Short mmCIF file of C-alpha atoms in Angstrom, two decimals:
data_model
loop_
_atom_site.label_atom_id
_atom_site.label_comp_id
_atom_site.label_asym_id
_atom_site.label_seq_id
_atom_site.Cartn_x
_atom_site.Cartn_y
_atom_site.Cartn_z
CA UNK A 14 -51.21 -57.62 -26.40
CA UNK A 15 -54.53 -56.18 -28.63
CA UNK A 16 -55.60 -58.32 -31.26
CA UNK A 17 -55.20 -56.50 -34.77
CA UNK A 18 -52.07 -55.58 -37.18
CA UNK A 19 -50.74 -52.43 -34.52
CA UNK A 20 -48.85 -50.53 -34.53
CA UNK A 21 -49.45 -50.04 -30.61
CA UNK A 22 -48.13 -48.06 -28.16
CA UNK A 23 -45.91 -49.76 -25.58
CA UNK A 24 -46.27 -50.33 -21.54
CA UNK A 25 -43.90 -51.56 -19.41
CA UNK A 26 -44.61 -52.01 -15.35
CA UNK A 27 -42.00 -53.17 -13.31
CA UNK A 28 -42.42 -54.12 -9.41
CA UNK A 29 -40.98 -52.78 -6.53
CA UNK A 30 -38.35 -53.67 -3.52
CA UNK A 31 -39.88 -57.11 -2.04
CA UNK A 32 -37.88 -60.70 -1.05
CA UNK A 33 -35.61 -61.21 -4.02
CA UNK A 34 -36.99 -64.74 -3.92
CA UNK A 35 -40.92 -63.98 -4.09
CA UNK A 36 -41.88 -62.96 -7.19
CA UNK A 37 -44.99 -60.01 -8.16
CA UNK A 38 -45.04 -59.48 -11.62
CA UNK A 39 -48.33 -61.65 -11.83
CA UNK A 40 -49.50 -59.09 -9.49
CA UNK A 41 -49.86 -56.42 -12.86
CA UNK A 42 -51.95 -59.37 -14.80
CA UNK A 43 -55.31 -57.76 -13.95
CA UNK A 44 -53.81 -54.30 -15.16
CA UNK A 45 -51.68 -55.51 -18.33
CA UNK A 46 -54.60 -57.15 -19.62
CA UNK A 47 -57.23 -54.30 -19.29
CA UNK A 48 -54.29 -52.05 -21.00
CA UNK A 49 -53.81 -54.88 -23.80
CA UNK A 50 -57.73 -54.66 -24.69
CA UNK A 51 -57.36 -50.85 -24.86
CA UNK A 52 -55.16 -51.32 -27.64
CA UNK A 53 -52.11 -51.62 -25.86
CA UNK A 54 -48.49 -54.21 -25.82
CA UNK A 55 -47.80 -54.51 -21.97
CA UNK A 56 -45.25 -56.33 -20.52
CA UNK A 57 -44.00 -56.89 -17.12
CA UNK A 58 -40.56 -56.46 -16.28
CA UNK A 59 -38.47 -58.51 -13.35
CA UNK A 60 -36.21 -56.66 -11.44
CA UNK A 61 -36.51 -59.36 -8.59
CA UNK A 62 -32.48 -59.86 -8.85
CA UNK A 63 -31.63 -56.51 -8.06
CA UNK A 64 -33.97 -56.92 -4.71
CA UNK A 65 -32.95 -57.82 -1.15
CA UNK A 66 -32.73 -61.39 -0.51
CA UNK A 67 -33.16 -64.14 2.77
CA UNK A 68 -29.22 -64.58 2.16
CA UNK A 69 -28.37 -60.74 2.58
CA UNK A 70 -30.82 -60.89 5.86
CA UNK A 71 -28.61 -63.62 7.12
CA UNK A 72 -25.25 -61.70 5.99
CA UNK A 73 -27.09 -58.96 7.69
CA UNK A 74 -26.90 -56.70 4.83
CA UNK A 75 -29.52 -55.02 3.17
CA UNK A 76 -29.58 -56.11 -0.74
CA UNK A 77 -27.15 -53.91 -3.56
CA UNK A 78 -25.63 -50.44 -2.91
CA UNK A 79 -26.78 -48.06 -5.84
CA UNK A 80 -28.44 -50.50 -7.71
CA UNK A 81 -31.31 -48.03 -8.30
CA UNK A 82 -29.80 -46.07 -11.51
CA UNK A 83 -29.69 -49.78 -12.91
CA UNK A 84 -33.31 -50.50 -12.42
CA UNK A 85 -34.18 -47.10 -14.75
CA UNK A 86 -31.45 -48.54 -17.02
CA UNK A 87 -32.37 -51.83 -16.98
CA UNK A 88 -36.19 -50.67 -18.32
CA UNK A 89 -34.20 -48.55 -21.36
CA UNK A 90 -31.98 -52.28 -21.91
CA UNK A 91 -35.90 -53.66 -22.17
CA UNK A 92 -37.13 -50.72 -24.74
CA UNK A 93 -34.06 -51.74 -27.14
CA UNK A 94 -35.30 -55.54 -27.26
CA UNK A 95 -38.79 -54.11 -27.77
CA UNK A 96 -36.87 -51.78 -30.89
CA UNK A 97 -35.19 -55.62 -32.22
CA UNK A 98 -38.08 -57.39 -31.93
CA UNK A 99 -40.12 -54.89 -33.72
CA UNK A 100 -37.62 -54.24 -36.71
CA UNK A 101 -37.24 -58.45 -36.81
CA UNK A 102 -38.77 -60.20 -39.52
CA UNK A 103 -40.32 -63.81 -38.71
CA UNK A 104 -40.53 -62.42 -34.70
CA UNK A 105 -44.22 -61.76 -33.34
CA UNK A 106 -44.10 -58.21 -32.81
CA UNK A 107 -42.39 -57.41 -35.89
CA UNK A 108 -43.85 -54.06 -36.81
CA UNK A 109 -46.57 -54.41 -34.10
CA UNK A 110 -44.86 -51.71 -31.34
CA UNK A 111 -44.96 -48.08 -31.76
CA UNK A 112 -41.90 -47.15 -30.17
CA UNK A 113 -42.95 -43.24 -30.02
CA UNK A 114 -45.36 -44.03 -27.56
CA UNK A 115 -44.28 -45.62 -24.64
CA UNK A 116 -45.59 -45.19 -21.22
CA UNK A 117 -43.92 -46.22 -18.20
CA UNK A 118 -45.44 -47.78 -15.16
CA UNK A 119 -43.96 -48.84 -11.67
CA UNK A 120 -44.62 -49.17 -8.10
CA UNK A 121 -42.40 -48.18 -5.12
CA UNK A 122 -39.02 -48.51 -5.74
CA UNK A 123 -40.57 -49.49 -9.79
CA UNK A 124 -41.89 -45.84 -9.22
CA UNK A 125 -39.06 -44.08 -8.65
CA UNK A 126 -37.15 -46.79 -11.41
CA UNK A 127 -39.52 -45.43 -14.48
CA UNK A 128 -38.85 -41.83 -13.30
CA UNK A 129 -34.98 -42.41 -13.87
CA UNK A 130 -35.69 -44.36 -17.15
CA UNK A 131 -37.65 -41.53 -18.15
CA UNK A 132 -34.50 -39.00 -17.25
CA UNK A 133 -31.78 -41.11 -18.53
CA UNK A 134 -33.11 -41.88 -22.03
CA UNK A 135 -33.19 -38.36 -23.53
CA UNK A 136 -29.09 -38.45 -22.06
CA UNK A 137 -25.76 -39.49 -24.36
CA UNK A 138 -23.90 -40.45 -21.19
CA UNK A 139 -24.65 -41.45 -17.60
CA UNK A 140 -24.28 -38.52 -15.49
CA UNK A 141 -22.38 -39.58 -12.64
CA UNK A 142 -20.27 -41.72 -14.85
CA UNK A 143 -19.94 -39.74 -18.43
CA UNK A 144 -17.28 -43.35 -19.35
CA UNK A 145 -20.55 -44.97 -19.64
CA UNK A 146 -22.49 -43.99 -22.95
CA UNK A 147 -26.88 -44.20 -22.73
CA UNK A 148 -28.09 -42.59 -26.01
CA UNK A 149 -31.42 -44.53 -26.08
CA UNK A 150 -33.84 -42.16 -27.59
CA UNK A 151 -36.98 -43.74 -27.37
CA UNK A 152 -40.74 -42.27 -27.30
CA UNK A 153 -41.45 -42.66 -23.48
CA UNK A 154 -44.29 -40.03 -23.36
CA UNK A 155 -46.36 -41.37 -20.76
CA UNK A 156 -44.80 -41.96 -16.62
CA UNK A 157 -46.67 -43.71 -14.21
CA UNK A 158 -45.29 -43.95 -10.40
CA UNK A 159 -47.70 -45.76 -7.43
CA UNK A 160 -46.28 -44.44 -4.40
CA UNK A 161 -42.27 -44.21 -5.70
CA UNK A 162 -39.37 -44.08 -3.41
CA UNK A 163 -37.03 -41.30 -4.27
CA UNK A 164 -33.91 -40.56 -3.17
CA UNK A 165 -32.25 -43.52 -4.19
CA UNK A 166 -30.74 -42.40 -6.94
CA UNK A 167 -29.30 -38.66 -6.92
CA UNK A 168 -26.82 -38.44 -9.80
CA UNK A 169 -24.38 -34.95 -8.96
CA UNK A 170 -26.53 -35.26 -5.54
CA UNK A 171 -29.93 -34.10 -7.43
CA UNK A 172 -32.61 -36.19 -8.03
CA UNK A 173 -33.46 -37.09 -11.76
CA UNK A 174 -35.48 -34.48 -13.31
CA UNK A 175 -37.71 -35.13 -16.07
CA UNK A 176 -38.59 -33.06 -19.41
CA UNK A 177 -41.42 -33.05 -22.19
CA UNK A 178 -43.00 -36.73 -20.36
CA UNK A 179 -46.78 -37.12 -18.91
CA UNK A 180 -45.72 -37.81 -15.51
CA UNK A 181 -48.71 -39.17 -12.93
CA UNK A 182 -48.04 -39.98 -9.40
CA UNK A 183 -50.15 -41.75 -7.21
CA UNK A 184 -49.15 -41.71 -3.26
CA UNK A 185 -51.21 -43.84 -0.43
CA UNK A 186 -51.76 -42.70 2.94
CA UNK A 187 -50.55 -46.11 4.17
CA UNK A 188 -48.22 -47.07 2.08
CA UNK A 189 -45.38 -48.44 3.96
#
């Protein structure tokens, strides 16, 4: 995080689909602290849990079934300990995050997890599932995908579509 009274705009970056057991949020270090001394709060988010794992290779199964709308939720569970903290008194980033501006960041299946964050915080319910209420409602302005998947997550069989967000993609020729 900058050095000064804020407050800053927010960044999380979350990884994407890799052995459950090796972790890669390290990996964003390099990219967290160049954002941080740019005046930005980054954090790095582990999702390693909901990844595929040596056991599931063994079980031969292939990690979680639609456990990609909870990787976009799980980002929007992250934002409302960001909104705590920030509102806490005695807590280090007490007043320090500006949760209007928030910008998103993730890579591969991270990619396509920001884009559903993104889509599922301006809703009051979950779409396939209306039992399940969302109403987040914070200022993500700003989404980042390196090389998303897509298609993992197709609520009413259409992908998540996003409104009134910056939205940059970045796709490699060998990406695999």
């Amino acid at each position: 995080y900058p050095e000064g009274k804020g407050p800053f705009p927010l960044v999380l970056i979350v990884h994407g689909n890799h052995m459950a057991e090796e972790y890669s949020e390290a990996g964003y270090d390099y990219l967290g602290r160049l954002l941080a001394s740019r005046g930005y709060i980054v954090a790095s988010v582990d999702q390693n849990f909901l990844n595929f794992s040596l056991v599931d290779l063994v079980r031969s199964e292939i990690g979680l079934s639609n456990e990609h709308r909870a990787r976009g939720w799980l980002l929007l569970e992250h934002l409302r300990l960001w909104r705590e903290w920030n509102g806490q008194a005695g807590n280090p980033f007490s007043g320090m995050v500006d949760l209007e501006r928030i910008a998103l960041i993730g890579h591969s299946l991270g990619g396509e997890a920001v884009a559903v964050a993104a889509a599922l915080n301006r809703l009051e319910v979950l779409p396939d599932d209306a039992r399940i209420g969302l109403s987040h409602g914070f200022g993500i302005r700003s989404v980042v995908a390196l090389a998303p998947a897509e298609g993992g997550y197709l609520p009413g069989g259409n992908p998540a579509s996003l409104e009134n967000v910056n939205y940059l993609t970045l796709q490699g020729s060998h990406d695999l």
